[in-house]
Short mmCIF file of C-alpha atoms and ligand atoms in Angstrom, two decimals:
data_model
loop_
_atom_site.label_atom_id
_atom_site.label_comp_id
_atom_site.label_asym_id
_atom_site.label_seq_id
_atom_site.Cartn_x
_atom_site.Cartn_y
_atom_site.Cartn_z
CA HIS A 152 0.16 -0.03 0.03
CA ASP A 153 1.11 3.36 -0.75
CA LYS A 154 -0.76 4.48 2.01
CA LEU A 155 -1.88 2.87 5.45
CA ASP A 156 -5.39 3.60 6.77
CA SER A 157 -5.12 5.23 10.48
CA PHE A 158 -6.02 3.54 13.12
CA PRO A 159 -9.73 4.11 14.11
CA PRO A 160 -10.78 7.06 16.55
CA GLY A 161 -11.47 5.19 19.83
CA PHE A 162 -8.84 2.38 18.92
CA LEU A 163 -8.26 0.80 22.68
CA TRP A 164 -4.96 1.20 22.81
CA GLY A 165 -3.93 -1.35 25.86
CA ALA A 166 -2.08 -3.45 27.90
CA ALA A 167 -3.04 -6.50 29.78
CA SER A 168 -1.96 -8.76 32.71
CA ALA A 169 -3.44 -11.75 34.87
CA ALA A 170 -4.54 -12.14 38.72
CA TYR A 171 -2.28 -15.01 39.85
CA GLN A 172 0.71 -13.01 37.88
CA ILE A 173 0.71 -9.76 39.38
CA GLU A 174 -1.90 -9.96 42.77
CA GLY A 175 -0.44 -11.72 45.02
CA GLY A 176 -1.97 -11.43 48.18
CA TRP A 177 -2.71 -15.16 47.47
CA ASN A 178 -4.06 -15.68 50.83
CA THR A 179 -5.30 -12.25 52.11
CA ASP A 180 -8.80 -11.05 52.76
CA GLY A 181 -10.64 -14.02 52.61
CA LYS A 182 -9.17 -15.31 49.63
CA GLY A 183 -9.14 -19.12 48.91
CA ALA A 184 -6.55 -20.95 46.82
CA SER A 185 -6.54 -21.82 43.90
CA ILE A 186 -4.67 -24.80 41.75
CA TRP A 187 -1.68 -22.76 40.78
CA ASP A 188 -1.59 -21.93 44.38
CA GLU A 189 -1.22 -25.66 44.63
CA PHE A 190 0.87 -26.47 41.61
CA THR A 191 3.81 -23.93 42.10
CA LYS A 192 4.84 -25.38 45.10
CA ILE A 193 5.27 -28.85 43.66
CA PRO A 194 9.02 -29.18 43.16
CA GLY A 195 10.11 -28.92 39.75
CA LYS A 196 7.47 -27.74 38.18
CA THR A 197 8.22 -23.37 38.00
CA TYR A 198 11.53 -21.78 37.20
CA GLN A 199 13.37 -22.66 40.44
CA GLY A 200 10.07 -22.76 42.20
CA THR A 201 8.67 -19.64 41.83
CA ASN A 202 5.35 -18.68 42.76
CA GLY A 203 2.70 -16.05 42.97
CA ASP A 204 2.58 -15.65 46.46
CA VAL A 205 3.77 -12.05 46.40
CA ALA A 206 4.02 -11.87 43.05
CA VAL A 207 4.26 -7.80 42.07
CA ASP A 208 2.03 -7.26 44.88
CA HIS A 209 -0.35 -5.54 42.64
CA TYR A 210 -3.29 -6.17 45.35
CA HIS A 211 -1.84 -3.70 47.88
CA ARG A 212 0.02 -1.61 44.98
CA TYR A 213 -3.03 -1.43 42.17
CA GLN A 214 -3.23 2.41 43.08
CA GLU A 215 0.35 3.06 42.06
CA ASP A 216 0.18 0.77 38.63
CA VAL A 217 -3.26 2.52 37.94
CA ARG A 218 -1.44 6.09 38.30
CA LEU A 219 1.37 4.86 36.08
CA MET A 220 -1.55 4.07 33.38
CA ALA A 221 -2.96 7.09 33.64
CA GLU A 222 0.62 8.68 33.42
CA MET A 223 1.08 6.64 30.19
CA GLY A 224 -2.50 7.46 28.72
CA LEU A 225 -3.32 4.00 28.38
CA LYS A 226 -6.92 3.77 27.12
CA THR A 227 -7.82 0.11 28.21
CA TYR A 228 -6.44 -2.10 30.76
CA ARG A 229 -6.96 -5.91 30.48
CA PHE A 230 -6.81 -7.76 33.87
CA SER A 231 -8.48 -11.10 35.21
CA VAL A 232 -10.45 -11.79 38.37
CA ALA A 233 -9.46 -14.63 40.58
CA TRP A 234 -12.34 -16.82 41.11
CA SER A 235 -10.81 -17.91 44.25
CA ARG A 236 -11.34 -14.34 45.64
CA ILE A 237 -14.81 -13.66 44.81
CA PHE A 238 -16.08 -17.49 46.26
CA PRO A 239 -12.96 -18.98 48.40
CA ASP A 240 -14.44 -22.26 48.22
CA GLY A 241 -15.27 -21.77 44.40
CA SER A 242 -19.04 -21.78 45.41
CA GLY A 243 -21.35 -21.04 48.09
CA LYS A 244 -20.68 -17.95 50.07
CA VAL A 245 -19.05 -14.62 48.53
CA ASN A 246 -16.40 -12.77 49.44
CA GLU A 247 -17.15 -9.24 49.58
CA LYS A 248 -14.08 -8.08 50.44
CA GLY A 249 -12.73 -9.79 46.95
CA LEU A 250 -15.50 -8.21 45.15
CA GLN A 251 -14.80 -4.95 46.77
CA PHE A 252 -10.68 -4.99 45.25
CA TYR A 253 -11.48 -5.30 41.82
CA GLU A 254 -14.63 -2.73 42.25
CA ASP A 255 -11.90 -0.41 43.80
CA LEU A 256 -9.65 -0.91 40.80
CA ILE A 257 -12.49 -0.67 38.09
CA ASP A 258 -13.87 2.94 40.11
CA ALA A 259 -9.73 4.25 39.83
CA LEU A 260 -9.39 2.95 36.24
CA LEU A 261 -12.37 4.88 35.70
CA ALA A 262 -11.51 7.68 37.50
CA ASN A 263 -8.46 7.64 34.29
CA GLN A 264 -10.86 7.16 31.55
CA ILE A 265 -9.50 3.57 31.50
CA GLU A 266 -11.74 1.66 29.88
CA PRO A 267 -11.54 -2.09 31.62
CA VAL A 268 -11.41 -5.44 29.95
CA LEU A 269 -12.38 -8.09 32.90
CA THR A 270 -11.25 -11.57 32.24
CA LEU A 271 -13.51 -13.89 34.19
CA TYR A 272 -11.17 -16.69 33.94
CA HIS A 273 -7.30 -17.03 33.57
CA TRP A 274 -6.23 -20.10 34.34
CA ASP A 275 -7.19 -20.07 38.46
CA ILE A 276 -10.02 -22.40 38.99
CA PRO A 277 -10.23 -22.44 43.21
CA LYS A 278 -8.67 -25.61 44.46
CA SER A 279 -11.37 -26.79 46.40
CA LEU A 280 -13.45 -27.57 43.08
CA GLN A 281 -10.63 -29.38 41.99
CA ASP A 282 -10.37 -31.30 44.87
CA SER A 283 -13.95 -32.06 45.23
CA TYR A 284 -15.17 -32.77 41.66
CA GLN A 285 -11.76 -33.04 39.21
CA GLY A 286 -12.83 -29.42 38.34
CA TRP A 287 -13.47 -28.90 34.55
CA GLU A 288 -13.94 -33.04 33.97
CA SER A 289 -17.01 -32.29 36.11
CA ARG A 290 -20.08 -30.52 34.47
CA GLN A 291 -20.88 -29.49 37.87
CA ALA A 292 -18.54 -26.76 37.24
CA ILE A 293 -20.54 -24.97 34.54
CA GLU A 294 -23.05 -24.63 37.26
CA ASP A 295 -20.62 -23.20 39.46
CA PHE A 296 -18.73 -20.87 37.06
CA SER A 297 -21.81 -19.58 35.25
CA GLN A 298 -22.61 -18.85 39.51
CA TYR A 299 -19.73 -17.01 39.41
CA CYS A 300 -19.79 -14.99 36.51
CA GLN A 301 -23.34 -13.67 37.42
CA VAL A 302 -22.13 -12.62 40.77
CA LEU A 303 -19.64 -10.50 38.78
CA PHE A 304 -21.81 -9.40 35.70
CA HIS A 305 -24.61 -7.97 38.33
CA ARG A 306 -21.81 -6.23 40.26
CA PHE A 307 -20.42 -4.69 37.42
CA LYS A 308 -22.46 -4.24 34.52
CA ASP A 309 -22.46 -0.94 34.71
CA LYS A 310 -19.07 -0.29 34.93
CA VAL A 311 -17.20 -2.72 32.78
CA THR A 312 -18.59 -3.24 28.90
CA TYR A 313 -15.78 -5.52 27.85
CA TRP A 314 -15.77 -9.56 29.08
CA VAL A 315 -13.67 -11.83 28.22
CA THR A 316 -14.72 -15.51 29.00
CA PHE A 317 -11.80 -18.02 28.89
CA ASN A 318 -8.01 -17.10 28.07
CA GLU A 319 -6.32 -19.44 25.94
CA GLN A 320 -8.61 -22.43 26.58
CA ASN A 321 -6.32 -24.26 24.14
CA VAL A 322 -3.38 -23.56 26.12
CA PHE A 323 -4.50 -24.43 29.36
CA THR A 324 -6.32 -27.79 28.54
CA ALA A 325 -3.08 -28.63 26.73
CA MET A 326 -0.58 -27.80 29.59
CA GLY A 327 -3.08 -29.05 32.27
CA TYR A 328 -4.66 -32.24 30.81
CA ARG A 329 -1.51 -33.55 28.79
CA TRP A 330 1.63 -31.77 29.06
CA GLN A 331 1.41 -32.05 33.33
CA SER A 332 3.27 -28.44 33.06
CA HIS A 333 -0.01 -26.67 34.36
CA PRO A 334 -2.79 -28.00 36.96
CA PRO A 335 -4.11 -29.96 37.33
CA ASN A 336 -1.08 -32.07 36.13
CA VAL A 337 -2.61 -34.71 34.45
CA ALA A 338 -0.86 -36.53 31.38
CA ASP A 339 -4.45 -38.04 29.35
CA VAL A 340 -5.40 -36.90 26.09
CA LYS A 341 -8.71 -38.14 26.12
CA ARG A 342 -9.54 -36.70 29.61
CA MET A 343 -8.05 -33.26 27.82
CA PHE A 344 -11.17 -33.41 24.94
CA GLN A 345 -13.27 -34.25 27.64
CA ALA A 346 -12.53 -31.49 30.02
CA ASN A 347 -12.48 -29.26 26.98
CA HIS A 348 -15.47 -29.85 26.07
CA VAL A 349 -17.12 -28.94 29.39
CA ILE A 350 -15.21 -25.93 29.33
CA ASN A 351 -16.84 -25.07 25.97
CA LEU A 352 -20.01 -25.46 27.68
CA ALA A 353 -19.23 -23.13 30.26
CA ASN A 354 -18.35 -20.40 28.08
CA ALA A 355 -21.32 -20.87 26.30
CA THR A 356 -23.52 -20.56 29.64
CA ALA A 357 -21.55 -17.91 30.64
CA ILE A 358 -22.32 -15.93 27.27
CA LYS A 359 -26.05 -16.87 27.61
CA GLU A 360 -26.09 -15.35 31.47
CA PHE A 361 -24.31 -12.52 30.06
CA ARG A 362 -27.34 -11.19 27.76
CA SER A 363 -29.66 -11.05 30.10
CA ILE A 364 -27.79 -9.12 32.85
CA VAL A 365 -25.68 -7.08 30.79
CA PRO A 366 -27.55 -6.71 27.20
CA ASN A 367 -24.89 -3.70 26.63
CA GLY A 368 -21.82 -5.23 26.96
CA LYS A 369 -19.75 -6.91 25.00
CA ILE A 370 -18.41 -10.39 25.56
CA GLY A 371 -16.36 -13.20 24.20
CA PRO A 372 -13.01 -15.70 24.66
CA SER A 373 -9.13 -14.87 24.04
CA PHE A 374 -7.92 -17.56 22.42
CA GLY A 375 -4.13 -17.94 21.91
CA TYR A 376 -4.01 -18.24 18.03
CA GLY A 377 -1.07 -18.89 15.89
CA PRO A 378 -1.54 -19.33 11.86
CA ILE A 379 -0.09 -22.53 10.50
CA TYR A 380 2.28 -22.55 7.56
CA SER A 381 2.99 -25.34 5.43
CA TYR A 382 6.53 -25.88 5.24
CA ASP A 383 6.74 -25.60 1.70
CA CYS A 384 4.17 -26.25 -1.68
CA GLN A 385 5.00 -29.88 -1.45
CA PRO A 386 1.18 -30.57 -1.50
CA ASN A 387 0.97 -33.64 1.34
CA ASN A 388 2.58 -30.43 3.09
CA VAL A 389 -0.25 -28.24 2.50
CA LEU A 390 -2.74 -31.01 3.24
CA ALA A 391 -0.82 -31.14 6.97
CA ALA A 392 -1.00 -27.23 7.27
CA LEU A 393 -4.72 -27.82 6.82
CA ASN A 394 -4.77 -30.09 9.14
CA GLY A 395 -2.74 -28.21 11.41
CA GLU A 396 -4.62 -25.15 11.20
CA GLU A 397 -7.92 -27.57 12.33
CA PHE A 398 -6.39 -29.12 15.15
CA GLN A 399 -4.37 -26.45 16.72
CA ASN A 400 -6.81 -23.28 16.31
CA HIS A 401 -10.55 -24.28 14.35
CA TRP A 402 -10.93 -26.95 17.02
CA TRP A 403 -12.12 -24.19 19.59
CA LEU A 404 -12.98 -21.35 17.08
CA ASP A 405 -15.82 -23.18 15.19
CA VAL A 406 -16.92 -24.17 18.76
CA TYR A 407 -17.04 -20.33 20.01
CA VAL A 408 -18.40 -18.57 17.11
CA HIS A 409 -20.30 -21.48 14.81
CA GLY A 410 -21.38 -24.07 17.67
CA LYS A 411 -19.50 -27.00 15.93
CA TYR A 412 -16.55 -28.68 15.94
CA PRO A 413 -15.00 -29.36 12.63
CA LYS A 414 -15.64 -32.31 11.28
CA VAL A 415 -12.11 -33.75 10.06
CA THR A 416 -10.67 -33.76 13.84
CA PHE A 417 -13.89 -34.78 15.44
CA ARG A 418 -13.80 -37.79 13.06
CA HIS A 419 -10.17 -38.57 13.28
CA LEU A 420 -11.08 -38.13 17.60
CA GLU A 421 -13.57 -40.71 17.15
CA ARG A 422 -11.58 -43.14 15.51
CA LEU A 423 -8.96 -43.06 18.22
CA GLY A 424 -11.40 -43.24 20.74
CA ILE A 425 -10.85 -39.99 22.55
CA ALA A 426 -13.92 -37.47 21.09
CA PRO A 427 -15.67 -35.89 23.77
CA THR A 428 -18.92 -37.29 25.01
CA ILE A 429 -21.83 -35.13 23.95
CA GLU A 430 -24.88 -35.29 25.52
CA PRO A 431 -28.09 -34.47 23.34
CA SER A 432 -28.78 -30.99 24.44
CA ASP A 433 -24.73 -29.66 24.17
CA MET A 434 -25.11 -28.87 20.55
CA GLU A 435 -28.20 -26.72 21.08
CA LEU A 436 -26.61 -24.67 23.37
CA LEU A 437 -23.49 -24.36 21.69
CA GLN A 438 -25.09 -23.13 18.58
CA SER A 439 -27.27 -20.83 20.72
CA VAL A 440 -24.72 -17.90 21.73
CA LYS A 441 -22.31 -16.43 20.09
CA PRO A 442 -19.34 -13.89 20.74
CA ASP A 443 -19.56 -9.98 20.59
CA PHE A 444 -15.74 -10.16 19.37
CA LEU A 445 -12.80 -12.20 19.29
CA GLY A 446 -10.03 -11.60 21.81
CA VAL A 447 -6.63 -12.87 19.98
CA ASN A 448 -3.70 -13.66 21.57
CA TYR A 449 -0.86 -13.81 19.31
CA TYR A 450 3.08 -14.41 20.18
CA HIS A 451 3.48 -16.81 16.92
CA GLY A 452 2.22 -19.29 14.37
CA GLY A 453 3.97 -22.70 13.61
CA THR A 454 5.26 -24.56 10.86
CA VAL A 455 4.37 -27.92 9.63
CA ARG A 456 5.05 -30.70 7.17
CA VAL A 457 3.69 -34.40 6.80
CA ASN A 458 5.30 -36.89 9.40
CA ASP A 459 7.68 -39.00 7.20
CA PHE A 460 5.83 -42.09 7.57
CA ASN A 461 2.76 -40.70 5.99
CA THR A 462 4.30 -39.18 2.62
CA SER A 463 3.75 -42.32 0.67
CA SER A 464 -0.33 -42.98 -0.58
CA THR A 465 -1.30 -41.51 2.99
CA THR A 466 -1.17 -37.88 3.88
CA ASN A 467 -4.51 -37.00 5.91
CA VAL A 468 -5.72 -38.77 9.09
CA SER A 469 -7.45 -41.75 7.30
CA THR A 470 -4.44 -43.82 7.72
CA ILE A 471 -5.47 -44.56 11.07
CA ASP A 472 -8.33 -47.02 10.21
CA LYS A 473 -5.64 -49.01 8.43
CA SER A 474 -3.77 -49.47 10.96
CA PHE A 475 -4.17 -53.34 10.65
CA GLU A 476 -2.38 -53.42 7.14
CA ALA A 477 0.22 -50.55 8.00
CA THR A 478 3.97 -51.57 8.03
CA ASP A 479 5.39 -48.54 9.41
CA PRO A 480 6.61 -48.58 12.91
CA TYR A 481 4.14 -45.83 13.92
CA LEU A 482 1.02 -46.95 12.85
CA MET A 483 1.61 -50.35 14.24
CA GLN A 484 2.26 -48.95 17.77
CA PRO A 485 -0.84 -49.75 20.04
CA LYS A 486 -3.95 -47.58 19.72
CA ASP A 487 -3.54 -46.31 23.04
CA GLU A 488 0.04 -44.68 22.08
CA GLN A 489 -2.07 -43.25 19.14
CA ALA A 490 -4.63 -41.75 21.17
CA GLN A 491 -2.09 -40.12 23.32
CA ASN A 492 -0.55 -38.60 20.03
CA PRO A 493 -3.50 -37.52 17.57
CA GLU A 494 -1.77 -34.89 15.64
CA LYS A 495 1.22 -37.41 14.55
CA THR A 496 -0.93 -38.81 11.33
CA MET A 497 -2.02 -35.01 10.48
CA PHE A 498 0.94 -33.33 10.72
CA THR A 499 4.54 -32.48 12.34
CA SER A 500 5.96 -29.12 13.44
CA VAL A 501 9.08 -28.00 12.05
CA ALA A 502 11.04 -24.69 12.65
CA ASN A 503 10.31 -21.75 10.21
CA PRO A 504 14.10 -21.08 8.64
CA TYR A 505 13.02 -17.47 7.99
CA LEU A 506 12.05 -16.47 11.27
CA GLU A 507 14.39 -15.68 14.16
CA LYS A 508 13.80 -16.51 18.02
CA THR A 509 13.31 -15.28 21.73
CA LYS A 510 15.96 -16.47 23.93
CA TRP A 511 12.73 -18.44 25.22
CA GLY A 512 12.83 -20.07 21.90
CA TRP A 513 9.97 -18.34 20.46
CA GLU A 514 9.39 -17.26 16.76
CA ILE A 515 9.14 -13.64 16.14
CA ASP A 516 7.05 -12.99 13.22
CA PRO A 517 5.43 -9.63 12.84
CA VAL A 518 3.69 -10.57 9.59
CA GLY A 519 2.39 -13.66 11.05
CA LEU A 520 0.02 -10.95 12.77
CA ARG A 521 -1.60 -9.61 9.81
CA ILE A 522 -1.87 -13.26 8.44
CA ALA A 523 -3.74 -14.32 11.71
CA LEU A 524 -6.26 -11.41 11.80
CA ARG A 525 -7.11 -11.94 8.20
CA ARG A 526 -7.52 -15.83 8.66
CA LEU A 527 -9.91 -14.66 11.60
CA GLN A 528 -11.72 -11.99 9.85
CA ASN A 529 -12.40 -14.64 6.77
CA ARG A 530 -13.24 -16.87 8.70
CA TYR A 531 -15.43 -15.91 11.78
CA ASP A 532 -15.83 -12.27 10.78
CA LEU A 533 -16.49 -10.74 14.28
CA PRO A 534 -14.83 -7.35 15.44
CA MET A 535 -11.29 -8.39 17.08
CA LEU A 536 -9.27 -7.13 19.99
CA ILE A 537 -5.91 -7.98 20.35
CA THR A 538 -5.96 -9.13 24.20
CA GLU A 539 -2.01 -9.80 24.28
CA ASN A 540 1.08 -9.42 22.16
CA GLY A 541 4.73 -8.77 23.89
CA LEU A 542 8.55 -9.97 24.33
CA GLY A 543 9.49 -11.77 26.83
CA ALA A 544 13.32 -10.73 27.95
CA LEU A 545 16.08 -10.39 30.00
CA ASP A 546 15.94 -6.50 30.96
CA GLU A 547 18.83 -5.08 32.70
CA LYS A 548 18.94 -2.16 34.47
CA THR A 549 21.64 0.01 33.64
CA ASN A 550 24.27 2.25 35.78
CA GLN A 551 21.92 5.03 35.65
CA GLY A 552 19.01 2.72 37.14
CA THR A 553 17.09 3.28 33.64
CA ILE A 554 15.78 -0.19 31.44
CA GLU A 555 16.87 0.85 27.65
CA ASP A 556 14.63 -2.14 25.91
CA ASP A 557 15.04 -0.92 22.74
CA TYR A 558 14.27 -4.36 21.18
CA ARG A 559 10.95 -4.61 23.20
CA ILE A 560 9.80 -1.67 21.34
CA ASN A 561 11.32 -2.96 17.85
CA TYR A 562 9.13 -6.08 18.61
CA LEU A 563 5.83 -3.75 19.53
CA GLN A 564 6.54 -1.53 16.36
CA SER A 565 6.33 -4.10 14.03
CA HIS A 566 3.61 -5.82 15.14
CA ILE A 567 1.24 -2.77 15.33
CA HIS A 568 2.88 -2.10 11.76
CA GLU A 569 1.09 -4.88 10.70
CA ILE A 570 -1.99 -4.86 12.35
CA GLN A 571 -2.00 -1.21 10.62
CA GLN A 572 -1.92 -2.99 7.51
CA ALA A 573 -4.37 -5.04 8.40
CA ILE A 574 -6.69 -2.74 9.43
CA THR A 575 -5.83 -1.19 5.78
CA ASP A 576 -6.82 -4.23 4.21
CA GLY A 577 -10.11 -3.95 5.53
CA VAL A 578 -10.00 -5.94 8.88
CA ASP A 579 -12.17 -5.02 11.93
CA VAL A 580 -9.43 -4.19 15.02
CA ILE A 581 -10.87 -2.46 18.06
CA GLY A 582 -7.93 -2.68 20.47
CA TYR A 583 -4.41 -3.66 21.13
CA CYS A 584 -3.71 -5.32 24.81
CA ALA A 585 0.41 -5.10 24.79
CA TRP A 586 1.13 -7.91 27.28
CA SER A 587 2.08 -6.33 29.73
CA PHE A 588 1.77 -3.65 31.73
CA THR A 589 3.85 -4.14 34.48
CA ASP A 590 6.61 -7.16 34.82
CA LEU A 591 5.15 -9.73 35.85
CA LEU A 592 5.43 -13.51 37.31
CA SER A 593 6.12 -16.13 33.47
CA TRP A 594 3.78 -19.07 34.73
CA LEU A 595 7.21 -21.44 34.20
CA ASN A 596 9.91 -18.96 33.93
CA GLY A 597 9.89 -17.05 37.19
CA TYR A 598 10.13 -13.52 37.27
CA LYS A 599 13.92 -13.03 35.01
CA LYS A 600 11.24 -13.14 31.64
CA ARG A 601 9.99 -9.89 31.42
CA TYR A 602 7.26 -8.39 29.60
CA GLY A 603 6.23 -5.10 31.29
CA PHE A 604 6.32 -1.43 30.19
CA VAL A 605 7.01 -1.18 33.71
CA TYR A 606 10.14 -2.88 35.30
CA ILE A 607 9.35 -4.19 38.64
CA ASP A 608 12.61 -4.55 40.85
CA ARG A 609 12.18 -7.92 42.29
CA ASP A 610 13.81 -11.01 40.87
CA ASP A 611 13.19 -14.97 41.63
CA GLN A 612 15.15 -15.49 45.15
CA SER A 613 13.84 -11.89 46.57
CA GLU A 614 11.44 -9.68 46.58
CA LYS A 615 13.25 -6.17 47.15
CA GLN A 616 11.20 -3.52 47.51
CA LEU A 617 9.20 -4.29 44.20
CA ALA A 618 9.39 -0.53 42.76
CA ARG A 619 8.47 0.82 39.69
CA ILE A 620 10.56 1.96 37.27
CA PRO A 621 9.08 2.70 33.67
CA LYS A 622 11.30 1.41 30.62
CA LYS A 623 12.06 2.79 27.54
CA SER A 624 8.97 1.28 26.18
CA PHE A 625 6.66 3.20 28.10
CA TYR A 626 7.53 6.45 27.00
CA TRP A 627 7.73 4.83 23.44
CA TYR A 628 4.24 3.63 23.87
CA LYS A 629 2.75 6.75 25.56
CA LYS A 630 3.43 8.61 21.86
CA VAL A 631 2.13 6.03 20.55
CA ILE A 632 -1.44 6.20 22.09
CA GLU A 633 -1.17 9.83 22.36
CA SER A 634 -0.95 10.01 18.61
CA ASN A 635 -3.52 7.32 17.86
CA GLY A 636 -0.57 5.55 15.81
CA LYS A 637 0.70 7.86 13.98
CA ILE A 638 3.97 8.05 15.52
CA LEU A 639 5.13 4.21 15.68
C1 LIG B 189 -0.07 -16.01 27.38
C2 LIG B 189 -0.66 -16.02 28.47
O1 LIG B 189 0.02 -17.59 27.16
O2 LIG B 189 1.22 -16.21 27.42
C3 LIG B 189 -0.10 -15.39 29.35
O3 LIG B 189 -2.11 -15.93 28.43
C4 LIG B 189 1.75 -15.59 29.87
O4 LIG B 189 -0.75 -15.23 30.82
C5 LIG B 189 1.82 -15.18 28.30
O5 LIG B 189 2.24 -15.39 30.69
C6 LIG B 189 3.73 -15.39 27.79
O6 LIG B 189 3.57 -16.44 28.34
P1 LIG B 189 5.13 -16.73 29.45
O7 LIG B 189 5.49 -18.38 29.64
O8 LIG B 189 6.40 -16.21 28.60
O9 LIG B 189 4.91 -15.98 30.57
#
């Protein structure tokens, strides 16, 4: 394009966070434990045993944090509510002090003309619900989640317009029920798909309630989206990329927006005996709601090709059916093993030779964000709010006490530029929340992997004074916001 369209007036320039990663005060003012309060204490699960007991103490310092947001000129701030502050036992009695904390935070934001974006679930189901009925594996969680949401809907319906239901359902189900790297620390793909189905129902139920309680509000899930690329134009690899896009992305998004599971993946999981059990009224419920917007968390995509054993005549999922006549080693494996590795016959992930990576191995791919927005607009046709995007880095303080994070500025600048390209293409993007406002706890990587515009002076060993220091990127983003994206 010769000339790019401007960002629309009222574009929501923002930053994001999540309760467990910033609040601390893990048992303060009546808060109950969540599954993360327990999981981080299991030896070996997190980097050097770091946890969110104190985090960056936002629970006690939210006023200072909001002052910094106001100084930066932030238009929107995305945060999550810790369910176990509202219901210490997950259900039953409401903890007024927990509600009051979020009300004070919301009021402080509104007093500074900062639009709150409230995430209902950022991975922290109350521990008591996990203990009593295995959390998301039980349909009782749908009812309890709905009660919790209704309390928040009623309390904040006149103050909060934008609501996010689930943060990265794809990530927390895979990490929690397959890879054992998140709570509830399970490695069973069948259980993963079943819990995931229950969460879909909880999502739909919450949106349904929302419509009657907050008729003028906007609600949607935040999905961790990464576009899947084919390694090259070999048709089998292109087919693998089609499989990858469906298995990794449409599996969730088609349910959120169209109320259906994608057919090819569903059939594949059925053959393996790991498809979720669907009860008669489930699909009706899923089809009865639609989000107002899609929350998009974008860090990177993925590149795939067909698995070697699959190249001859057999490039797609139907190879599974023929396992009795197969001679290759993978297909000779017991069905159980296939069921724990369902994508193996669909695609395999490879590195993208064109992209550089962060220190933690995440590909840096700004154009991928434009591709993501284009694909999502094309398939789902909803307004999009970018609810996360950012760079994790090892920021160091200079001798003068400043943080010169030019690499972060470059990262954000190049991604915002691609959003502007997408807007010029015709994509409907309503806002951008960088991850994150202050530095915070990286779930598995401790405090040294930093994302914030505001440096928090603490490390993995010591909380120190938890001083807040705006980084160079803070002043850069302030200008971006002031100019509505004209100065990048
Ligand atoms: C997203 C999550 O997956 O990525 C955030 O929604 C998380 O909560 C962010 O912090 C970055 O991940 P990490 O592992 O680098 O902290």
